[in-house]
Tab-separated table of C-alpha atoms in Angstrom:
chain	number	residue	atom	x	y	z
A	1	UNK	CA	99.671	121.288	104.974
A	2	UNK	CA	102.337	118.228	105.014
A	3	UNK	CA	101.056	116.831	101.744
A	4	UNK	CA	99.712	117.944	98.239
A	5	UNK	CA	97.903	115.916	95.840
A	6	UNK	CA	97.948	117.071	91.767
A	7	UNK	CA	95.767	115.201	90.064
A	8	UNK	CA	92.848	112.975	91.853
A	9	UNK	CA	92.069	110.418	89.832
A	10	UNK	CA	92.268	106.446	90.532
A	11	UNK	CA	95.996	106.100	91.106
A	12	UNK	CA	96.248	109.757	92.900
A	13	UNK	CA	92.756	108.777	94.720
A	14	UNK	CA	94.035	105.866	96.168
A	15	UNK	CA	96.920	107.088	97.502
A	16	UNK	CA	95.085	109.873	99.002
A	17	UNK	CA	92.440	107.456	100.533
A	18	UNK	CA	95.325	105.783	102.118
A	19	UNK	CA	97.518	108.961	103.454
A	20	UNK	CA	94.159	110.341	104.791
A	21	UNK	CA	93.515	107.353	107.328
A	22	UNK	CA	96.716	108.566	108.622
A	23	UNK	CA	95.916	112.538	108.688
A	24	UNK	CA	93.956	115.531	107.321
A	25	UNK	CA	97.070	117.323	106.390
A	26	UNK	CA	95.987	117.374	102.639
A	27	UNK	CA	95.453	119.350	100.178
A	28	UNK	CA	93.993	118.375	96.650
A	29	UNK	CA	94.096	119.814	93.391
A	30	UNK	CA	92.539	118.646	89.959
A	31	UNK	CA	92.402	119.710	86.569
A	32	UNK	CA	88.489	118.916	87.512
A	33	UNK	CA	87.950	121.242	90.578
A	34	UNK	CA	84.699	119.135	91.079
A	35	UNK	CA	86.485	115.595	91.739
A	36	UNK	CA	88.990	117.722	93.717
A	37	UNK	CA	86.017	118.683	95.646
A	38	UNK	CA	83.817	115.887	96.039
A	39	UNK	CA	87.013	113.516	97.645
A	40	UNK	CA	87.604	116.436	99.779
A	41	UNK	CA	84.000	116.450	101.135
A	42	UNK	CA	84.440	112.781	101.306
A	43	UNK	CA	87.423	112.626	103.271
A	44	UNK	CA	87.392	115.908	104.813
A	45	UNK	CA	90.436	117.249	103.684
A	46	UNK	CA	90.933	121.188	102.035
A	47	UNK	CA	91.131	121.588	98.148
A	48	UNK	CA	93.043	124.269	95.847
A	49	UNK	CA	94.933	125.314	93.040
A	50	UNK	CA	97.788	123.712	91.809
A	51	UNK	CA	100.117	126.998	92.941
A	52	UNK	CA	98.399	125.976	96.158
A	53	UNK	CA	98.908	122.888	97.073
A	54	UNK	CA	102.948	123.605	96.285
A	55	UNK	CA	103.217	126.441	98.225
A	56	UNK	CA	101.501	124.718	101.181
A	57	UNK	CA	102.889	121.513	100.960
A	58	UNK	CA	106.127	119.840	102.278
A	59	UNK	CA	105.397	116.759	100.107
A	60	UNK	CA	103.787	117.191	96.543
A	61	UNK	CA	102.335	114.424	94.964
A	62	UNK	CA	102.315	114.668	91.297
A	63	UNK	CA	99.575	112.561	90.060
A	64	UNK	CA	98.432	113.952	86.604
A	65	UNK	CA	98.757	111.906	83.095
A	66	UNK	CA	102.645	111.461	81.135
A	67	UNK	CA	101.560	113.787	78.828
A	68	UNK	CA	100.402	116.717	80.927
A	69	UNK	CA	103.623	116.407	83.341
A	70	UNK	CA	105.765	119.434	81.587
A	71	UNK	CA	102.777	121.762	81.155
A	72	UNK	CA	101.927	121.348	84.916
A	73	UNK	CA	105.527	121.560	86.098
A	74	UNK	CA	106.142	124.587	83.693
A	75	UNK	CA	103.140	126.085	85.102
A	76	UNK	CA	104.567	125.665	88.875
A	77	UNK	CA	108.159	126.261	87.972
A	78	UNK	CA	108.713	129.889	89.920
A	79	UNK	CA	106.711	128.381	92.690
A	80	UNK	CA	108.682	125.152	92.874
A	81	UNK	CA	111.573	127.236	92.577
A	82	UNK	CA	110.843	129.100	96.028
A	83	UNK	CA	109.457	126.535	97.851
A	84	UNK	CA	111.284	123.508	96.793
A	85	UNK	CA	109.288	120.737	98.255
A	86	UNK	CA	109.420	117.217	97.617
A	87	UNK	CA	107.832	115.844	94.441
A	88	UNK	CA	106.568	112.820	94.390
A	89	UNK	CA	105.973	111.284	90.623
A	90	UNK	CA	103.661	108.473	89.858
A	91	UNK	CA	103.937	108.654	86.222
A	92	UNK	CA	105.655	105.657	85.182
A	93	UNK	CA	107.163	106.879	82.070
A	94	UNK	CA	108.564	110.070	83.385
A	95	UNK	CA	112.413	109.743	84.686
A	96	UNK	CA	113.087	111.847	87.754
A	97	UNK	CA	116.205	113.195	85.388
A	98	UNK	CA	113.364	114.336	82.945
A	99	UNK	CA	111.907	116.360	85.977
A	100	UNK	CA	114.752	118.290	86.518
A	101	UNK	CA	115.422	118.920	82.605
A	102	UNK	CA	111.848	120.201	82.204
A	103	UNK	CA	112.221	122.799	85.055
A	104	UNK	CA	116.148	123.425	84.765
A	105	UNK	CA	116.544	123.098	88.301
A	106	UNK	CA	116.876	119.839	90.725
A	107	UNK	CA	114.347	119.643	93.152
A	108	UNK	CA	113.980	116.031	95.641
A	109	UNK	CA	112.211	113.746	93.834
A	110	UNK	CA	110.980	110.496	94.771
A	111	UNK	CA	109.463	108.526	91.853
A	112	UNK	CA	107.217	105.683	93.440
A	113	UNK	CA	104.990	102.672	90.925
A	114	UNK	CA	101.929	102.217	92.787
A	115	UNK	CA	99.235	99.447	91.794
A	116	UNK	CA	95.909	99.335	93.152
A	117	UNK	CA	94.987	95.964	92.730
């Protein structure tokens, strides 16, 4: 897969929505394995685990709430670590310096500020 999505709800939704007009290289993740699911049947795209969608994708889209961003990224760390893809943060008070403290290693990070209206 080019692209991983953590976290499926309406910001990470829309942005998959979007990407998957473009392609099917996506995988999806969610603390809810159903909504993972059911946007994946929608869209027909694949669905896994968080450890998943990082060691599969190129592009990781991190897409969870503020608060849960240093127990998912703690919980990836070793795989980050080997696979050092390209995170993508949506969480708008989450610096990308505050990334790199949390998992004591630098990884590419792009920190985008989508709005869906």
């Amino acid at each position: 897969m080019k692209y991983g999505f953590i976290g499926c709800g309406n910001m990470g939704g829309a942005l998959i929505k979007a990407l998957a007009s473009a392609t099917k290289e996506i995988i999806l993740a969610d603390f809810f394995k159903e909504k993972a699911q059911n946007l994946a049947m929608e869209l027909n795209l694949k669905t896994g685990t968080n450890e998943e969608v990082v060691a599969s994708s190129k592009f990781v889209f991190l897409a969870v709430k503020p608060q849960m961003y240093s127990d998912v990224l703690l919980s990836l760390k070793d795989v980050l670590k080997e696979k050092k893809p390209v995170i993508i943060t949506i969480a708008a008070g989450i610096k990308m310096e505050k990334i790199t403290e949390i998992l004591g290693f630098s990884l590419p990070i792009i920190r985008i500020m989508p709005n869906t209206p």
